[in-house]
PDB file of C-alpha atoms in Angstrom:
ATOM      1  CA  MET A   1      -0.002  -0.004   0.000  1.00 65.00           C
ATOM      2  CA  SER A   2       1.062   3.594  -0.562  1.00 77.00           C
ATOM      3  CA  LYS A   3      -0.059   7.145   0.103  1.00 80.00           C
ATOM      4  CA  ILE A   4       0.000  10.421  -1.783  1.00 84.00           C
ATOM      5  CA  CYS A   5       1.809  13.559  -0.609  1.00 86.00           C
ATOM      6  CA  LEU A   6      -0.715  16.380  -0.729  1.00 82.00           C
ATOM      7  CA  ASN A   7       2.069  18.973  -1.109  1.00 85.00           C
ATOM      8  CA  CYS A   8       3.703  17.666  -4.302  1.00 88.00           C
ATOM      9  CA  GLY A   9       1.502  14.743  -5.347  1.00 81.00           C
ATOM     10  CA  ASN A  10       4.288  12.200  -5.021  1.00 84.00           C
ATOM     11  CA  GLU A  11       3.412   8.619  -4.220  1.00 84.00           C
ATOM     12  CA  VAL A  12       5.301   7.432  -1.132  1.00 81.00           C
ATOM     13  CA  GLU A  13       5.308   4.184   0.797  1.00 82.00           C
ATOM     14  CA  ASP A  14       2.736   3.721   3.465  1.00 78.00           C
ATOM     15  CA  THR A  15       5.464   3.349   6.146  1.00 81.00           C
ATOM     16  CA  ALA A  16       7.340   6.539   5.143  1.00 82.00           C
ATOM     17  CA  HIS A  17       7.243   9.448   7.595  1.00 82.00           C
ATOM     18  CA  PHE A  18       8.501  12.096   5.111  1.00 88.00           C
ATOM     19  CA  CYS A  19       8.080  12.641   1.378  1.00 88.00           C
ATOM     20  CA  ASN A  20      11.191  11.709  -0.448  1.00 87.00           C
ATOM     21  CA  ILE A  21      10.629  14.488  -3.044  1.00 87.00           C
ATOM     22  CA  CYS A  22       9.618  17.588  -1.042  1.00 89.00           C
ATOM     23  CA  GLY A  23      10.483  16.469   2.492  1.00 87.00           C
ATOM     24  CA  THR A  24       6.968  17.125   3.858  1.00 87.00           C
ATOM     25  CA  GLU A  25       6.158  15.191   6.992  1.00 85.00           C
ATOM     26  CA  MET A  26       3.502  12.589   6.309  1.00 82.00           C
ATOM     27  CA  ASN A  27       0.434  12.874   8.623  1.00 83.00           C
ATOM     28  CA  GLU A  28      -3.362  13.022   8.287  1.00 76.00           C
ATOM     29  CA  GLN A  29      -3.256  16.651   7.067  1.00 76.00           C
ATOM     30  CA  THR A  30      -0.450  16.263   4.493  1.00 73.00           C
ATOM     31  CA  CYS A  31      -1.113  12.884   2.885  1.00 75.00           C
ATOM     32  CA  ALA A  32      -3.976  10.823   1.565  1.00 72.00           C
ATOM     33  CA  SER A  33      -4.420   7.093   1.206  1.00 72.00           C
ATOM     34  CA  ASN A  34      -3.792   5.689  -2.226  1.00 68.00           C
ATOM     35  CA  THR A  35      -6.091   2.720  -1.696  1.00 68.00           C
ATOM     36  CA  PRO A  36      -7.858   1.897  -4.990  1.00 66.00           C
ATOM     37  CA  PRO A  37     -11.671   2.239  -4.878  1.00 66.00           C
ATOM     38  CA  GLU A  38     -13.695  -0.854  -4.436  1.00 70.00           C
ATOM     39  CA  PRO A  39     -14.990  -2.209  -7.730  1.00 72.00           C
ATOM     40  CA  GLU A  40     -18.717  -1.723  -8.418  1.00 78.00           C
ATOM     41  CA  PRO A  41     -20.772  -4.876  -7.956  1.00 80.00           C
ATOM     42  CA  ALA A  42     -21.481  -6.737 -11.155  1.00 81.00           C
ATOM     43  CA  PRO A  43     -25.067  -6.574 -12.394  1.00 85.00           C
ATOM     44  CA  PRO A  44     -27.144  -9.646 -11.576  1.00 85.00           C
ATOM     45  CA  THR A  45     -27.172 -12.343 -14.209  1.00 85.00           C
ATOM     46  CA  GLU A  46     -29.960 -14.460 -12.732  1.00 87.00           C
ATOM     47  CA  GLN A  47     -33.390 -14.045 -11.246  1.00 87.00           C
ATOM     48  CA  ILE A  48     -35.649 -16.238  -9.134  1.00 89.00           C
ATOM     49  CA  CYS A  49     -39.039 -17.329 -10.476  1.00 89.00           C
ATOM     50  CA  PRO A  50     -41.709 -16.096  -8.038  1.00 88.00           C
ATOM     51  CA  SER A  51     -43.836 -19.189  -8.803  1.00 87.00           C
ATOM     52  CA  CYS A  52     -41.471 -22.153  -8.579  1.00 90.00           C
ATOM     53  CA  SER A  53     -38.429 -20.424  -6.957  1.00 87.00           C
ATOM     54  CA  LYS A  54     -36.118 -21.755  -9.682  1.00 88.00           C
ATOM     55  CA  THR A  55     -33.150 -19.708 -10.858  1.00 88.00           C
ATOM     56  CA  VAL A  56     -33.387 -18.516 -14.467  1.00 83.00           C
ATOM     57  CA  PRO A  57     -31.319 -16.022 -16.561  1.00 88.00           C
ATOM     58  CA  ILE A  58     -31.996 -12.369 -15.838  1.00 84.00           C
ATOM     59  CA  ASP A  59     -33.227 -11.653 -19.376  1.00 84.00           C
ATOM     60  CA  SER A  60     -35.850 -14.404 -19.322  1.00 85.00           C
ATOM     61  CA  LYS A  61     -39.437 -13.267 -19.850  1.00 86.00           C
ATOM     62  CA  PHE A  62     -40.938 -16.640 -18.933  1.00 88.00           C
ATOM     63  CA  CYS A  63     -39.803 -19.322 -16.496  1.00 88.00           C
ATOM     64  CA  ARG A  64     -38.404 -22.292 -18.323  1.00 83.00           C
ATOM     65  CA  TYR A  65     -39.531 -24.619 -15.551  1.00 87.00           C
ATOM     66  CA  CYS A  66     -43.165 -23.582 -14.891  1.00 89.00           C
ATOM     67  CA  GLY A  67     -43.885 -21.183 -17.759  1.00 85.00           C
ATOM     68  CA  VAL A  68     -45.019 -18.266 -15.591  1.00 87.00           C
ATOM     69  CA  ALA A  69     -44.436 -14.778 -16.972  1.00 88.00           C
ATOM     70  CA  LEU A  70     -41.512 -13.064 -15.295  1.00 82.00           C
ATOM     71  CA  GLN A  71     -41.379  -9.384 -14.451  1.00 68.00           C
ATOM     72  CA  LYS A  72     -38.064  -7.622 -14.317  1.00 55.00           C
ATOM     73  CA  GLU A  73     -37.249  -5.345 -11.384  1.00 46.00           C
ATOM     74  CA  SER A  74     -36.953  -2.428 -13.783  1.00 42.00           C
ATOM     75  CA  GLN A  75     -40.595  -2.890 -14.766  1.00 49.00           C
ATOM     76  CA  LYS A  76     -43.048  -1.440 -12.275  1.00 46.00           C
ATOM     77  CA  PRO A  77     -46.733  -2.338 -12.121  1.00 49.00           C
ATOM     78  CA  PRO A  78     -49.216   0.274 -13.411  1.00 50.00           C
ATOM     79  CA  GLU A  79     -50.448   0.844  -9.856  1.00 51.00           C
ATOM     80  CA  ALA A  80     -46.949   1.822  -8.734  1.00 47.00           C
ATOM     81  CA  GLU A  81     -46.515   4.155 -11.708  1.00 49.00           C
ATOM     82  CA  GLN A  82     -49.865   5.820 -10.954  1.00 52.00           C
ATOM     83  CA  ALA A  83     -48.910   6.164  -7.274  1.00 51.00           C
ATOM     84  CA  ASN A  84     -45.587   7.768  -8.239  1.00 52.00           C
ATOM     85  CA  THR A  85     -47.329  10.139 -10.638  1.00 53.00           C
ATOM     86  CA  HIS A  86     -49.812  11.136  -7.935  1.00 52.00           C
ATOM     87  CA  ASN A  87     -46.989  11.745  -5.450  1.00 55.00           C
ATOM     88  CA  GLU A  88     -45.097  13.853  -7.987  1.00 56.00           C
ATOM     89  CA  GLN A  89     -48.220  16.020  -8.509  1.00 57.00           C
ATOM     90  CA  GLN A  90     -48.631  16.470  -4.770  1.00 57.00           C
ATOM     91  CA  ASN A  91     -44.976  17.425  -4.425  1.00 53.00           C
ATOM     92  CA  THR A  92     -45.340  19.939  -7.251  1.00 53.00           C
ATOM     93  CA  THR A  93     -48.333  21.687  -5.647  1.00 50.00           C
ATOM     94  CA  GLY A  94     -47.271  21.097  -2.063  1.00 49.00           C
ATOM     95  CA  ASP A  95     -44.831  24.039  -2.074  1.00 49.00           C
ATOM     96  CA  ASN A  96     -47.675  26.415  -2.883  1.00 50.00           C
ATOM     97  CA  PRO A  97     -50.809  25.587  -0.859  1.00 46.00           C
ATOM     98  CA  SER A  98     -52.766  28.508  -2.223  1.00 47.00           C
ATOM     99  CA  GLN A  99     -52.125  27.341  -5.778  1.00 47.00           C
ATOM    100  CA  SER A 100     -53.402  23.874  -4.853  1.00 44.00           C
ATOM    101  CA  GLU A 101     -56.561  25.315  -3.319  1.00 46.00           C
ATOM    102  CA  ASN A 102     -57.199  27.539  -6.315  1.00 46.00           C
ATOM    103  CA  THR A 103     -56.751  24.581  -8.640  1.00 45.00           C
ATOM    104  CA  ALA A 104     -59.175  22.467  -6.652  1.00 46.00           C
ATOM    105  CA  GLN A 105     -61.825  25.176  -6.532  1.00 53.00           C
ATOM    106  CA  ALA A 106     -61.612  26.300 -10.156  1.00 49.00           C
ATOM    107  CA  PRO A 107     -64.844  25.530 -12.117  1.00 54.00           C
ATOM    108  CA  PRO A 108     -64.552  23.386 -15.236  1.00 54.00           C
ATOM    109  CA  ASN A 109     -64.155  25.167 -18.526  1.00 52.00           C
ATOM    110  CA  THR A 110     -67.106  24.186 -20.697  1.00 52.00           C
ATOM    111  CA  GLY A 111     -66.022  26.320 -23.602  1.00 50.00           C
ATOM    112  CA  GLY A 112     -68.876  28.856 -23.214  1.00 52.00           C
ATOM    113  CA  ASN A 113     -68.874  32.333 -21.790  1.00 56.00           C
ATOM    114  CA  PRO A 114     -67.466  32.478 -18.256  1.00 56.00           C
ATOM    115  CA  VAL A 115     -70.131  32.821 -15.568  1.00 55.00           C
ATOM    116  CA  PRO A 116     -69.165  35.449 -12.963  1.00 56.00           C
ATOM    117  CA  SER A 117     -69.343  34.417  -9.357  1.00 54.00           C
ATOM    118  CA  ALA A 118     -71.952  35.857  -6.953  1.00 49.00           C
ATOM    119  CA  GLU A 119     -69.298  38.018  -5.283  1.00 50.00           C
ATOM    120  CA  SER A 120     -68.217  39.631  -8.570  1.00 51.00           C
ATOM    121  CA  HIS A 121     -71.691  41.222  -9.019  1.00 57.00           C
ATOM    122  CA  GLY A 122     -71.119  43.384  -5.950  1.00 66.00           C
ATOM    123  CA  ILE A 123     -74.907  43.603  -5.302  1.00 79.00           C
ATOM    124  CA  ASN A 124     -76.302  42.919  -1.855  1.00 84.00           C
ATOM    125  CA  TRP A 125     -80.009  42.475  -2.537  1.00 84.00           C
ATOM    126  CA  LYS A 126     -80.803  41.896   1.123  1.00 81.00           C
ATOM    127  CA  ALA A 127     -79.302  45.253   2.113  1.00 84.00           C
ATOM    128  CA  ILE A 128     -81.101  47.007  -0.763  1.00 87.00           C
ATOM    129  CA  GLY A 129     -84.446  45.503   0.299  1.00 86.00           C
ATOM    130  CA  SER A 130     -83.887  46.564   3.895  1.00 84.00           C
ATOM    131  CA  ALA A 131     -83.035  50.127   2.805  1.00 87.00           C
ATOM    132  CA  ILE A 132     -86.193  50.374   0.627  1.00 90.00           C
ATOM    133  CA  SER A 133     -88.354  49.105   3.490  1.00 85.00           C
ATOM    134  CA  THR A 134     -86.862  51.712   5.833  1.00 85.00           C
ATOM    135  CA  ILE A 135     -87.482  54.532   3.323  1.00 88.00           C
ATOM    136  CA  VAL A 136     -91.118  53.479   2.813  1.00 88.00           C
ATOM    137  CA  THR A 137     -91.660  53.360   6.586  1.00 83.00           C
ATOM    138  CA  ILE A 138     -90.240  56.875   6.998  1.00 83.00           C
ATOM    139  CA  ILE A 139     -92.480  58.219   4.224  1.00 81.00           C
ATOM    140  CA  ILE A 140     -95.572  56.671   5.843  1.00 76.00           C
ATOM    141  CA  LEU A 141     -94.674  58.126   9.241  1.00 69.00           C
ATOM    142  CA  ILE A 142     -94.115  61.579   7.753  1.00 70.00           C
ATOM    143  CA  TYR A 143     -97.480  61.399   5.988  1.00 65.00           C
ATOM    144  CA  MET A 144     -99.235  60.225   9.154  1.00 61.00           C
ATOM    145  CA  PHE A 145     -97.884  63.090  11.247  1.00 60.00           C
ATOM    146  CA  THR A 146     -98.330  65.805   8.594  1.00 67.00           C
ATOM    147  CA  ASN A 147    -101.562  67.755   8.100  1.00 69.00           C
ATOM    148  CA  HIS A 148    -103.219  67.534   4.686  1.00 85.00           C
ATOM    149  CA  PRO A 149    -105.839  70.291   4.782  1.00 90.00           C
ATOM    150  CA  VAL A 150    -107.096  69.990   1.191  1.00 92.00           C
ATOM    151  CA  SER A 151    -107.756  66.255   1.289  1.00 90.00           C
ATOM    152  CA  ASP A 152    -109.092  66.492   4.847  1.00 91.00           C
ATOM    153  CA  VAL A 153    -111.620  69.219   3.988  1.00 94.00           C
ATOM    154  CA  LYS A 154    -112.667  67.448   0.775  1.00 93.00           C
ATOM    155  CA  SER A 155    -113.602  64.385   2.859  1.00 92.00           C
ATOM    156  CA  ILE A 156    -115.939  66.354   5.205  1.00 94.00           C
ATOM    157  CA  VAL A 157    -119.722  65.915   4.872  1.00 94.00           C
ATOM    158  CA  PHE A 158    -121.629  69.129   5.658  1.00 94.00           C
ATOM    159  CA  ASP A 159    -124.835  67.629   7.014  1.00 89.00           C
ATOM    160  CA  ASP A 160    -126.784  70.885   6.729  1.00 88.00           C
ATOM    161  CA  TRP A 161    -126.363  70.863   2.940  1.00 89.00           C
ATOM    162  CA  GLY A 162    -126.150  67.215   1.858  1.00 87.00           C
ATOM    163  CA  VAL A 163    -125.135  63.620   2.557  1.00 91.00           C
ATOM    164  CA  ILE A 164    -121.984  63.385   0.405  1.00 94.00           C
ATOM    165  CA  GLU A 165    -118.493  64.750   0.913  1.00 94.00           C
ATOM    166  CA  ILE A 166    -117.980  68.296  -0.266  1.00 94.00           C
ATOM    167  CA  GLY A 167    -115.190  67.194  -2.569  1.00 94.00           C
ATOM    168  CA  GLU A 168    -117.584  64.896  -4.428  1.00 94.00           C
ATOM    169  CA  ALA A 169    -120.292  67.638  -4.439  1.00 94.00           C
ATOM    170  CA  ALA A 170    -117.847  70.127  -6.006  1.00 93.00           C
ATOM    171  CA  GLU A 171    -117.053  67.633  -8.804  1.00 93.00           C
ATOM    172  CA  HIS A 172    -120.732  67.588  -9.760  1.00 91.00           C
ATOM    173  CA  SER A 173    -121.525  71.322  -9.487  1.00 91.00           C
ATOM    174  CA  LEU A 174    -118.275  72.955 -10.652  1.00 93.00           C
ATOM    175  CA  SER A 175    -116.382  72.567 -13.902  1.00 91.00           C
ATOM    176  CA  ASP A 176    -112.787  71.488 -13.176  1.00 90.00           C
ATOM    177  CA  PRO A 177    -112.808  72.495  -9.486  1.00 94.00           C
ATOM    178  CA  GLU A 178    -109.468  73.680  -8.134  1.00 94.00           C
ATOM    179  CA  TRP A 179    -108.439  73.224  -4.472  1.00 95.00           C
ATOM    180  CA  THR A 180    -105.775  75.345  -2.751  1.00 95.00           C
ATOM    181  CA  SER A 181    -104.635  75.860   0.842  1.00 93.00           C
ATOM    182  CA  SER A 182    -102.585  78.302   2.892  1.00 93.00           C
ATOM    183  CA  LYS A 183    -101.278  77.858   6.411  1.00 91.00           C
ATOM    184  CA  ILE A 184    -102.317  80.136   9.248  1.00 93.00           C
ATOM    185  CA  ASP A 185    -100.433  78.255  11.965  1.00 91.00           C
ATOM    186  CA  SER A 186     -99.658  74.619  12.853  1.00 85.00           C
ATOM    187  CA  LYS A 187    -103.354  73.893  13.574  1.00 89.00           C
ATOM    188  CA  HIS A 188    -105.220  76.285  11.281  1.00 94.00           C
ATOM    189  CA  TYR A 189    -105.398  76.485   7.470  1.00 95.00           C
ATOM    190  CA  TYR A 190    -107.394  78.241   4.786  1.00 96.00           C
ATOM    191  CA  VAL A 191    -108.768  75.894   2.128  1.00 95.00           C
ATOM    192  CA  THR A 192    -110.439  77.281  -1.017  1.00 96.00           C
ATOM    193  CA  VAL A 193    -112.371  75.492  -3.764  1.00 95.00           C
ATOM    194  CA  SER A 194    -113.060  77.428  -6.990  1.00 94.00           C
ATOM    195  CA  GLY A 195    -114.444  76.701 -10.428  1.00 93.00           C
ATOM    196  CA  TYR A 196    -117.084  77.523 -12.995  1.00 93.00           C
ATOM    197  CA  TYR A 197    -120.600  77.076 -11.606  1.00 91.00           C
ATOM    198  CA  ILE A 198    -122.293  74.836 -14.176  1.00 86.00           C
ATOM    199  CA  GLU A 199    -125.960  75.428 -13.296  1.00 85.00           C
ATOM    200  CA  GLY A 200    -125.972  79.175 -12.679  1.00 79.00           C
ATOM    201  CA  GLY A 201    -123.045  80.253 -14.839  1.00 81.00           C
ATOM    202  CA  GLY A 202    -120.039  82.344 -13.791  1.00 87.00           C
ATOM    203  CA  ARG A 203    -117.125  81.590 -11.537  1.00 91.00           C
ATOM    204  CA  MET A 204    -117.458  81.068  -7.822  1.00 92.00           C
ATOM    205  CA  SER A 205    -115.334  79.991  -4.870  1.00 95.00           C
ATOM    206  CA  ILE A 206    -115.729  79.170  -1.192  1.00 95.00           C
ATOM    207  CA  THR A 207    -113.035  79.518   1.458  1.00 96.00           C
ATOM    208  CA  PHE A 208    -113.052  77.332   4.568  1.00 96.00           C
ATOM    209  CA  GLU A 209    -111.078  77.642   7.769  1.00 95.00           C
ATOM    210  CA  ALA A 210    -109.818  74.186   8.782  1.00 94.00           C
ATOM    211  CA  THR A 211    -108.928  73.553  12.403  1.00 94.00           C
ATOM    212  CA  TYR A 212    -107.027  70.475  13.666  1.00 92.00           C
ATOM    213  CA  SER A 213    -107.810  69.138  17.122  1.00 89.00           C
ATOM    214  CA  GLY A 214    -106.024  65.899  17.979  1.00 80.00           C
ATOM    215  CA  SER A 215    -106.900  63.366  15.275  1.00 79.00           C
ATOM    216  CA  HIS A 216    -109.923  65.342  14.045  1.00 88.00           C
ATOM    217  CA  VAL A 217    -110.330  68.236  11.610  1.00 90.00           C
ATOM    218  CA  TYR A 218    -113.172  70.732  11.551  1.00 92.00           C
ATOM    219  CA  ALA A 219    -114.022  73.160   8.738  1.00 94.00           C
ATOM    220  CA  GLN A 220    -116.259  76.216   8.519  1.00 93.00           C
ATOM    221  CA  ALA A 221    -117.070  78.311   5.432  1.00 95.00           C
ATOM    222  CA  ILE A 222    -115.955  81.877   6.135  1.00 95.00           C
ATOM    223  CA  SER A 223    -116.260  83.632   2.723  1.00 96.00           C
ATOM    224  CA  CYS A 224    -117.258  83.195  -0.886  1.00 95.00           C
ATOM    225  CA  ARG A 225    -116.748  84.885  -4.254  1.00 93.00           C
ATOM    226  CA  TRP A 226    -119.185  85.363  -7.064  1.00 89.00           C
ATOM    227  CA  ASP A 227    -117.830  86.704 -10.389  1.00 87.00           C
ATOM    228  CA  GLY A 228    -114.940  88.517  -8.668  1.00 86.00           C
ATOM    229  CA  ASP A 229    -116.888  89.908  -5.702  1.00 91.00           C
ATOM    230  CA  THR A 230    -116.111  88.638  -2.203  1.00 94.00           C
ATOM    231  CA  TYR A 231    -118.803  88.088   0.407  1.00 95.00           C
ATOM    232  CA  SER A 232    -118.530  87.027   4.058  1.00 94.00           C
ATOM    233  CA  ASP A 233    -122.142  87.355   5.231  1.00 94.00           C
ATOM    234  CA  ASN A 234    -124.077  84.263   6.206  1.00 93.00           C
ATOM    235  CA  LEU A 235    -126.670  84.689   3.444  1.00 94.00           C
ATOM    236  CA  SER A 236    -124.061  84.754   0.633  1.00 92.00           C
ATOM    237  CA  ILE A 237    -122.129  81.859   2.158  1.00 93.00           C
ATOM    238  CA  SER A 238    -125.338  79.799   2.516  1.00 93.00           C
ATOM    239  CA  ALA A 239    -126.147  80.475  -1.155  1.00 91.00           C
ATOM    240  CA  ALA A 240    -122.664  79.377  -2.193  1.00 92.00           C
ATOM    241  CA  MET A 241    -122.908  76.136  -0.147  1.00 93.00           C
ATOM    242  CA  ALA A 242    -126.352  75.464  -1.621  1.00 91.00           C
ATOM    243  CA  ALA A 243    -124.893  75.908  -5.087  1.00 91.00           C
ATOM    244  CA  ILE A 244    -122.105  73.430  -4.339  1.00 92.00           C
ATOM    245  CA  TYR A 245    -124.580  70.818  -3.069  1.00 93.00           C
ATOM    246  CA  SER A 246    -127.176  71.485  -5.768  1.00 84.00           C
TER     247      SER A 246
END
């Protein structure tokens, strides 16, 4: 056996303490063993039949003793190949969990137009419905707590003159009656109905004072107009009310 001097590369005897070329002392740091590498094992030349346990040449495809088909070690069963392929796919996507999740959740491509997801619409119908319901409720409450003098007076029945509401009576006696109102204060309003008096001819109007008391409204005729002249006496007002209810 011999060893190699790491300083000059000279081959020296294994028992030498110094290199005979450069004089370097031979130790673990300055020399290396020159032992030849072990030869690689020779490839197998035979194989054992799994059926009859006889020894046959390695390149045999069938056992010469029992006739069973032989499978070389280099050939793997389809199940093993599928398992390896599956493991390789897992290893490929394993480094990126989010990519694996996205791949698993992706919808199949049918070749048609892509269908957007529910989130991409950005429409929350439940919230919209709730908002509409709230708005409608607010409008109803405002209407309930707001005075409506014209409609309230139109719905009054003046028993001394007839049995129908004065709004309906005005529709029959006046041509295209017009209703207006003006506010005196939070509980008092002026309401006027005017139009062309069909039976007697000429324009006329009656003004009422509407008074709100709690949930009730009261109205009293306080003046009238005939062809541009204004009257506030009881006789003229009675004649105007009679004309409306005629």
